[in-house]
């Protein structure tokens, strides 16, 4: 049982390049989330998916797109990377996505945009 | 709108001393509150959560937190710090409104340093 896995672990991009961050969970969870972590700002929600086939914007969605490929996988795409998107990205999942549910986090992807 | 404020971005204690990490929240509905810990270069893991069942919540690794509605606080404590407690700690409030999506709103985080 690997929990939540993310690839890649680290990536360097040039401004304007695109990339997709991958996330997968093996806990049969319905809800999945993408956060970004910046120093002094905690974690901020980018997008979430309450169930397979649905996605919705979080607090900071601009510059990102997501795909809930199936129940296990939730990817985050940067179409044209900007230096402001330099951050650590975390994927999380929870069982039913309710307010009292524990979210389980992946190890993160460190992204540097030059 | 819900929000969380963690007082003190950096807290330093000696090994064996009391750990107190402060968290205050703002919520228009009864809140669900969480403390997560992040060890260096790792993801977050749950320490404990308040779901209105009991105001004093016990978590893993000897941590506990008390929900105080009158003070809108949910401070995290541990009687005796260990070197292994050095990490970053996040307080979070969950979206408990009608949408019930489970979205978390995080505080800024507090880095705990434990000195030998």
PDB file of C-alpha atoms in Angstrom:
ATOM      1  CA  UNK A   1       0.000   0.000   0.000  1.00  0.00           C
ATOM      2  CA  UNK A   2       1.956   3.022  -1.292  1.00  0.00           C
ATOM      3  CA  UNK A   3      -0.636   5.649  -0.290  1.00  0.00           C
ATOM      4  CA  UNK A   4      -0.290   8.786  -2.409  1.00  0.00           C
ATOM      5  CA  UNK A   5       2.540   8.887  -4.913  1.00  0.00           C
ATOM      6  CA  UNK A   6       3.748  11.845  -6.979  1.00  0.00           C
ATOM      7  CA  UNK A   7       6.069  12.135  -9.952  1.00  0.00           C
ATOM      8  CA  UNK A   8       8.462  13.678 -10.584  1.00  0.00           C
ATOM      9  CA  UNK A   9      10.104  14.516  -7.267  1.00  0.00           C
ATOM     10  CA  UNK A  10      11.971  17.485  -8.681  1.00  0.00           C
ATOM     11  CA  UNK A  11      11.783  19.430 -11.939  1.00  0.00           C
ATOM     12  CA  UNK A  12      13.447  22.467 -13.447  1.00  0.00           C
ATOM     13  CA  UNK A  13      11.614  24.305 -16.216  1.00  0.00           C
ATOM     14  CA  UNK A  14      12.297  27.350 -18.310  1.00  0.00           C
ATOM     15  CA  UNK A  15       9.692  30.098 -18.506  1.00  0.00           C
ATOM     16  CA  UNK A  16       7.052  29.165 -21.077  1.00  0.00           C
ATOM     17  CA  UNK A  17       7.628  25.421 -20.953  1.00  0.00           C
ATOM     18  CA  UNK A  18       4.817  23.065 -20.058  1.00  0.00           C
ATOM     19  CA  UNK A  19       4.700  20.030 -17.831  1.00  0.00           C
ATOM     20  CA  UNK A  20       2.323  17.682 -16.077  1.00  0.00           C
ATOM     21  CA  UNK A  21       2.608  16.637 -12.466  1.00  0.00           C
ATOM     22  CA  UNK A  22       1.277  13.172 -11.810  1.00  0.00           C
ATOM     23  CA  UNK A  23      -0.494  11.930  -8.704  1.00  0.00           C
ATOM     24  CA  UNK A  24      -1.932   8.536  -7.893  1.00  0.00           C
ATOM     25  CA  UNK A  25      -3.527   6.999  -4.811  1.00  0.00           C
ATOM     26  CA  UNK A  26      -4.203   3.350  -4.016  1.00  0.00           C
ATOM     27  CA  UNK A  27      -6.613   3.841  -1.108  1.00  0.00           C
ATOM     28  CA  UNK A  28      -9.796   3.843  -3.203  1.00  0.00           C
ATOM     29  CA  UNK A  29     -10.460   7.436  -2.211  1.00  0.00           C
ATOM     30  CA  UNK A  30     -13.083   9.516  -3.970  1.00  0.00           C
ATOM     31  CA  UNK A  31     -11.639  12.981  -3.391  1.00  0.00           C
ATOM     32  CA  UNK A  32      -8.286  14.321  -4.502  1.00  0.00           C
ATOM     33  CA  UNK A  33      -6.608  17.707  -4.112  1.00  0.00           C
ATOM     34  CA  UNK A  34      -3.674  19.727  -5.422  1.00  0.00           C
ATOM     35  CA  UNK A  35      -1.956  22.251  -3.144  1.00  0.00           C
ATOM     36  CA  UNK A  36       1.058  24.470  -3.514  1.00  0.00           C
ATOM     37  CA  UNK A  37       3.330  25.338  -0.615  1.00  0.00           C
ATOM     38  CA  UNK A  38       5.241  28.602  -0.492  1.00  0.00           C
ATOM     39  CA  UNK A  39       7.359  29.895   2.401  1.00  0.00           C
ATOM     40  CA  UNK A  40       5.333  31.807   4.962  1.00  0.00           C
ATOM     41  CA  UNK A  41       2.053  31.088   3.190  1.00  0.00           C
ATOM     42  CA  UNK A  42       1.231  27.579   4.254  1.00  0.00           C
ATOM     43  CA  UNK A  43      -0.516  25.396   1.691  1.00  0.00           C
ATOM     44  CA  UNK A  44      -3.038  26.806  -0.747  1.00  0.00           C
ATOM     45  CA  UNK A  45      -5.558  24.777  -2.698  1.00  0.00           C
ATOM     46  CA  UNK A  46      -5.179  24.904  -6.479  1.00  0.00           C
ATOM     47  CA  UNK A  47      -7.847  22.443  -7.661  1.00  0.00           C
ATOM     48  CA  UNK A  48      -9.775  19.576  -6.230  1.00  0.00           C
ATOM     49  CA  UNK A  49     -11.843  16.675  -7.448  1.00  0.00           C
ATOM     50  CA  UNK A  50     -14.715  15.502  -5.288  1.00  0.00           C
ATOM     51  CA  UNK A  51     -15.174  12.348  -7.357  1.00  0.00           C
ATOM     52  CA  UNK A  52     -14.143  10.760 -10.616  1.00  0.00           C
ATOM     53  CA  UNK A  53     -15.226  12.963 -13.493  1.00  0.00           C
ATOM     54  CA  UNK A  54     -15.530  16.193 -11.501  1.00  0.00           C
ATOM     55  CA  UNK A  55     -13.057  18.979 -10.835  1.00  0.00           C
ATOM     56  CA  UNK A  56     -13.360  22.416  -9.324  1.00  0.00           C
ATOM     57  CA  UNK A  57     -11.196  25.448  -8.679  1.00  0.00           C
ATOM     58  CA  UNK A  58      -9.582  26.180  -5.364  1.00  0.00           C
ATOM     59  CA  UNK A  59      -8.011  29.346  -4.058  1.00  0.00           C
ATOM     60  CA  UNK A  60      -5.212  29.767  -6.647  1.00  0.00           C
ATOM     61  CA  UNK A  61      -6.210  28.072  -9.943  1.00  0.00           C
ATOM     62  CA  UNK A  62      -4.797  30.576 -12.434  1.00  0.00           C
ATOM     63  CA  UNK A  63      -2.138  29.107 -14.696  1.00  0.00           C
ATOM     64  CA  UNK A  64      -3.093  25.502 -13.972  1.00  0.00           C
ATOM     65  CA  UNK A  65      -5.347  22.815 -15.372  1.00  0.00           C
ATOM     66  CA  UNK A  66      -6.235  19.429 -13.945  1.00  0.00           C
ATOM     67  CA  UNK A  67      -7.493  16.088 -15.157  1.00  0.00           C
ATOM     68  CA  UNK A  68      -9.122  13.407 -13.070  1.00  0.00           C
ATOM     69  CA  UNK A  69      -8.099  10.554 -15.312  1.00  0.00           C
ATOM     70  CA  UNK A  70      -9.808   7.852 -13.264  1.00  0.00           C
ATOM     71  CA  UNK A  71     -10.487   7.222  -9.604  1.00  0.00           C
ATOM     72  CA  UNK A  72      -6.786   6.671  -8.848  1.00  0.00           C
ATOM     73  CA  UNK A  73      -5.125   9.467 -10.785  1.00  0.00           C
ATOM     74  CA  UNK A  74      -5.303  13.255 -10.670  1.00  0.00           C
ATOM     75  CA  UNK A  75      -2.830  15.253 -12.752  1.00  0.00           C
ATOM     76  CA  UNK A  76      -1.897  18.928 -12.652  1.00  0.00           C
ATOM     77  CA  UNK A  77      -0.735  20.673 -15.813  1.00  0.00           C
ATOM     78  CA  UNK A  78       1.172  23.899 -16.251  1.00  0.00           C
ATOM     79  CA  UNK A  79       0.645  25.020 -19.838  1.00  0.00           C
ATOM     80  CA  UNK A  80       3.154  27.883 -19.832  1.00  0.00           C
ATOM     81  CA  UNK A  81       5.272  27.928 -16.710  1.00  0.00           C
ATOM     82  CA  UNK A  82       6.123  31.209 -15.003  1.00  0.00           C
ATOM     83  CA  UNK A  83       8.691  31.947 -12.268  1.00  0.00           C
ATOM     84  CA  UNK A  84       5.774  32.657  -9.900  1.00  0.00           C
ATOM     85  CA  UNK A  85       4.892  28.976 -10.153  1.00  0.00           C
ATOM     86  CA  UNK A  86       8.145  27.978  -8.486  1.00  0.00           C
ATOM     87  CA  UNK A  87       6.855  26.079  -5.481  1.00  0.00           C
ATOM     88  CA  UNK A  88       6.429  22.704  -3.854  1.00  0.00           C
ATOM     89  CA  UNK A  89       3.304  20.925  -5.058  1.00  0.00           C
ATOM     90  CA  UNK A  90       1.425  18.415  -2.945  1.00  0.00           C
ATOM     91  CA  UNK A  91      -1.292  16.044  -3.945  1.00  0.00           C
ATOM     92  CA  UNK A  92      -3.692  14.710  -1.311  1.00  0.00           C
ATOM     93  CA  UNK A  93      -6.662  12.384  -1.172  1.00  0.00           C
ATOM     94  CA  UNK A  94      -9.484  11.602   1.225  1.00  0.00           C
ATOM     95  CA  UNK A  95     -12.148   8.949   1.376  1.00  0.00           C
ATOM     96  CA  UNK A  96     -15.401  10.734   0.797  1.00  0.00           C
ATOM     97  CA  UNK A  97     -14.109  14.295   0.811  1.00  0.00           C
ATOM     98  CA  UNK A  98     -16.260  15.315   3.742  1.00  0.00           C
ATOM     99  CA  UNK A  99     -15.316  18.124   6.092  1.00  0.00           C
ATOM    100  CA  UNK A 100     -14.134  15.788   8.861  1.00  0.00           C
ATOM    101  CA  UNK A 101     -12.127  13.491   6.623  1.00  0.00           C
ATOM    102  CA  UNK A 102      -8.390  13.163   7.024  1.00  0.00           C
ATOM    103  CA  UNK A 103      -6.428  14.063   3.925  1.00  0.00           C
ATOM    104  CA  UNK A 104      -3.430  11.916   3.031  1.00  0.00           C
ATOM    105  CA  UNK A 105      -0.561  13.701   1.352  1.00  0.00           C
ATOM    106  CA  UNK A 106       2.043  12.640  -1.168  1.00  0.00           C
ATOM    107  CA  UNK A 107       5.740  13.450  -0.763  1.00  0.00           C
ATOM    108  CA  UNK A 108       5.584  16.497  -3.019  1.00  0.00           C
ATOM    109  CA  UNK A 109       7.090  17.755  -6.269  1.00  0.00           C
ATOM    110  CA  UNK A 110       9.621  20.567  -6.087  1.00  0.00           C
ATOM    111  CA  UNK A 111       9.337  22.776  -9.154  1.00  0.00           C
ATOM    112  CA  UNK A 112      11.797  25.489 -10.120  1.00  0.00           C
ATOM    113  CA  UNK A 113      10.888  27.772 -13.026  1.00  0.00           C
ATOM    114  CA  UNK A 114      13.760  29.827 -14.385  1.00  0.00           C
TER     115      UNK A 114
ATOM    116  CA  UNK B   1     -14.958  33.103   5.038  1.00  0.00           C
ATOM    117  CA  UNK B   2     -12.888  30.784   7.150  1.00  0.00           C
ATOM    118  CA  UNK B   3      -9.289  31.503   8.053  1.00  0.00           C
ATOM    119  CA  UNK B   4      -6.510  30.298  10.315  1.00  0.00           C
ATOM    120  CA  UNK B   5      -3.719  32.269  11.961  1.00  0.00           C
ATOM    121  CA  UNK B   6      -0.697  30.635  13.519  1.00  0.00           C
ATOM    122  CA  UNK B   7       1.089  32.899  15.954  1.00  0.00           C
ATOM    123  CA  UNK B   8       4.839  32.610  15.606  1.00  0.00           C
ATOM    124  CA  UNK B   9       6.486  31.335  12.448  1.00  0.00           C
ATOM    125  CA  UNK B  10       9.354  29.883  14.457  1.00  0.00           C
ATOM    126  CA  UNK B  11       9.339  28.380  17.951  1.00  0.00           C
ATOM    127  CA  UNK B  12      12.440  27.106  19.720  1.00  0.00           C
ATOM    128  CA  UNK B  13      12.365  24.920  22.840  1.00  0.00           C
ATOM    129  CA  UNK B  14      14.850  22.822  24.752  1.00  0.00           C
ATOM    130  CA  UNK B  15      14.554  19.058  24.778  1.00  0.00           C
ATOM    131  CA  UNK B  16      12.220  18.083  27.605  1.00  0.00           C
ATOM    132  CA  UNK B  17      10.459  21.449  27.699  1.00  0.00           C
ATOM    133  CA  UNK B  18       6.802  22.146  27.033  1.00  0.00           C
ATOM    134  CA  UNK B  19       5.801  22.644  23.424  1.00  0.00           C
ATOM    135  CA  UNK B  20       3.053  25.188  22.723  1.00  0.00           C
ATOM    136  CA  UNK B  21       2.094  26.065  19.157  1.00  0.00           C
ATOM    137  CA  UNK B  22      -0.690  28.591  18.777  1.00  0.00           C
ATOM    138  CA  UNK B  23      -3.567  28.526  16.317  1.00  0.00           C
ATOM    139  CA  UNK B  24      -6.574  30.829  16.095  1.00  0.00           C
ATOM    140  CA  UNK B  25      -9.387  30.384  13.624  1.00  0.00           C
ATOM    141  CA  UNK B  26     -12.214  32.344  12.139  1.00  0.00           C
ATOM    142  CA  UNK B  27     -15.323  30.546  10.996  1.00  0.00           C
ATOM    143  CA  UNK B  28     -18.986  31.430  10.552  1.00  0.00           C
ATOM    144  CA  UNK B  29     -20.011  27.817  11.147  1.00  0.00           C
ATOM    145  CA  UNK B  30     -18.848  25.329  13.774  1.00  0.00           C
ATOM    146  CA  UNK B  31     -15.337  24.470  12.604  1.00  0.00           C
ATOM    147  CA  UNK B  32     -13.528  21.237  12.060  1.00  0.00           C
ATOM    148  CA  UNK B  33      -9.870  21.787  12.905  1.00  0.00           C
ATOM    149  CA  UNK B  34      -6.712  19.867  12.126  1.00  0.00           C
ATOM    150  CA  UNK B  35      -3.050  19.857  13.006  1.00  0.00           C
ATOM    151  CA  UNK B  36      -0.647  18.401  10.450  1.00  0.00           C
ATOM    152  CA  UNK B  37       3.113  17.888  10.771  1.00  0.00           C
ATOM    153  CA  UNK B  38       5.662  18.048   7.979  1.00  0.00           C
ATOM    154  CA  UNK B  39       9.108  16.563   8.507  1.00  0.00           C
ATOM    155  CA  UNK B  40      11.907  17.828   6.251  1.00  0.00           C
ATOM    156  CA  UNK B  41      11.441  16.915   2.597  1.00  0.00           C
ATOM    157  CA  UNK B  42       8.269  14.959   3.291  1.00  0.00           C
ATOM    158  CA  UNK B  43       4.558  15.368   2.828  1.00  0.00           C
ATOM    159  CA  UNK B  44       2.135  16.288   5.592  1.00  0.00           C
ATOM    160  CA  UNK B  45       0.706  13.791   8.036  1.00  0.00           C
ATOM    161  CA  UNK B  46      -2.170  14.189  10.445  1.00  0.00           C
ATOM    162  CA  UNK B  47      -1.371  14.753  14.116  1.00  0.00           C
ATOM    163  CA  UNK B  48      -4.930  15.180  15.349  1.00  0.00           C
ATOM    164  CA  UNK B  49      -8.302  16.645  14.478  1.00  0.00           C
ATOM    165  CA  UNK B  50     -11.276  18.232  16.226  1.00  0.00           C
ATOM    166  CA  UNK B  51     -14.661  17.115  14.989  1.00  0.00           C
ATOM    167  CA  UNK B  52     -16.832  18.433  17.845  1.00  0.00           C
ATOM    168  CA  UNK B  53     -16.899  15.138  19.761  1.00  0.00           C
ATOM    169  CA  UNK B  54     -14.599  16.329  22.567  1.00  0.00           C
ATOM    170  CA  UNK B  55     -12.842  19.625  23.175  1.00  0.00           C
ATOM    171  CA  UNK B  56      -9.572  18.006  24.267  1.00  0.00           C
ATOM    172  CA  UNK B  57      -8.152  15.993  21.409  1.00  0.00           C
ATOM    173  CA  UNK B  58      -5.249  13.590  21.745  1.00  0.00           C
ATOM    174  CA  UNK B  59      -3.081  12.793  18.755  1.00  0.00           C
ATOM    175  CA  UNK B  60      -0.012  10.847  17.805  1.00  0.00           C
ATOM    176  CA  UNK B  61       3.449  11.213  19.336  1.00  0.00           C
ATOM    177  CA  UNK B  62       2.117  12.641  22.618  1.00  0.00           C
ATOM    178  CA  UNK B  63       0.558  15.773  21.138  1.00  0.00           C
ATOM    179  CA  UNK B  64      -2.810  17.125  22.147  1.00  0.00           C
ATOM    180  CA  UNK B  65      -4.906  20.202  21.409  1.00  0.00           C
ATOM    181  CA  UNK B  66      -7.809  21.891  23.112  1.00  0.00           C
ATOM    182  CA  UNK B  67     -10.672  23.537  21.252  1.00  0.00           C
ATOM    183  CA  UNK B  68     -11.749  26.749  22.976  1.00  0.00           C
ATOM    184  CA  UNK B  69     -14.741  28.315  21.290  1.00  0.00           C
ATOM    185  CA  UNK B  70     -14.693  31.443  23.459  1.00  0.00           C
ATOM    186  CA  UNK B  71     -11.109  32.145  22.422  1.00  0.00           C
ATOM    187  CA  UNK B  72     -11.487  30.784  18.849  1.00  0.00           C
ATOM    188  CA  UNK B  73      -8.309  28.829  19.494  1.00  0.00           C
ATOM    189  CA  UNK B  74      -6.972  25.341  18.904  1.00  0.00           C
ATOM    190  CA  UNK B  75      -3.458  25.389  20.378  1.00  0.00           C
ATOM    191  CA  UNK B  76      -1.190  22.354  20.096  1.00  0.00           C
ATOM    192  CA  UNK B  77       0.782  21.171  23.129  1.00  0.00           C
ATOM    193  CA  UNK B  78       3.185  18.453  24.171  1.00  0.00           C
ATOM    194  CA  UNK B  79       4.478  18.194  27.750  1.00  0.00           C
ATOM    195  CA  UNK B  80       8.042  17.227  26.883  1.00  0.00           C
ATOM    196  CA  UNK B  81       9.755  17.923  23.566  1.00  0.00           C
ATOM    197  CA  UNK B  82      11.920  15.342  21.838  1.00  0.00           C
ATOM    198  CA  UNK B  83      14.553  16.026  19.229  1.00  0.00           C
ATOM    199  CA  UNK B  84      12.427  14.066  16.777  1.00  0.00           C
ATOM    200  CA  UNK B  85       9.623  16.658  17.112  1.00  0.00           C
ATOM    201  CA  UNK B  86      11.607  19.180  15.075  1.00  0.00           C
ATOM    202  CA  UNK B  87       9.403  19.833  12.059  1.00  0.00           C
ATOM    203  CA  UNK B  88       6.944  22.289  10.568  1.00  0.00           C
ATOM    204  CA  UNK B  89       3.433  22.269  11.979  1.00  0.00           C
ATOM    205  CA  UNK B  90       0.307  23.427  10.214  1.00  0.00           C
ATOM    206  CA  UNK B  91      -3.086  24.236  11.644  1.00  0.00           C
ATOM    207  CA  UNK B  92      -6.002  23.963   9.219  1.00  0.00           C
ATOM    208  CA  UNK B  93      -9.762  24.482   9.182  1.00  0.00           C
ATOM    209  CA  UNK B  94     -12.049  22.456   6.978  1.00  0.00           C
ATOM    210  CA  UNK B  95     -14.828  23.707   4.774  1.00  0.00           C
ATOM    211  CA  UNK B  96     -17.790  22.773   6.942  1.00  0.00           C
ATOM    212  CA  UNK B  97     -20.412  24.782   5.111  1.00  0.00           C
ATOM    213  CA  UNK B  98     -23.137  23.525   2.820  1.00  0.00           C
ATOM    214  CA  UNK B  99     -20.675  22.492   0.121  1.00  0.00           C
ATOM    215  CA  UNK B 100     -18.903  20.093   2.509  1.00  0.00           C
ATOM    216  CA  UNK B 101     -16.094  19.535   0.052  1.00  0.00           C
ATOM    217  CA  UNK B 102     -13.408  18.871   2.634  1.00  0.00           C
ATOM    218  CA  UNK B 103     -11.243  21.694   1.335  1.00  0.00           C
ATOM    219  CA  UNK B 104      -8.638  22.705   3.874  1.00  0.00           C
ATOM    220  CA  UNK B 105      -7.572  26.253   4.675  1.00  0.00           C
ATOM    221  CA  UNK B 106      -4.101  26.235   6.185  1.00  0.00           C
ATOM    222  CA  UNK B 107      -2.295  28.570   8.496  1.00  0.00           C
ATOM    223  CA  UNK B 108       1.122  29.879   7.605  1.00  0.00           C
ATOM    224  CA  UNK B 109       2.939  27.153   9.499  1.00  0.00           C
ATOM    225  CA  UNK B 110       5.203  27.122  12.566  1.00  0.00           C
ATOM    226  CA  UNK B 111       8.696  25.669  12.481  1.00  0.00           C
ATOM    227  CA  UNK B 112       9.568  23.937  15.733  1.00  0.00           C
ATOM    228  CA  UNK B 113      13.228  23.785  16.656  1.00  0.00           C
ATOM    229  CA  UNK B 114      14.277  21.508  19.537  1.00  0.00           C
ATOM    230  CA  UNK B 115      17.620  22.260  21.152  1.00  0.00           C
ATOM    231  CA  UNK B 116      19.622  19.586  22.967  1.00  0.00           C
TER     232      UNK B 116
END
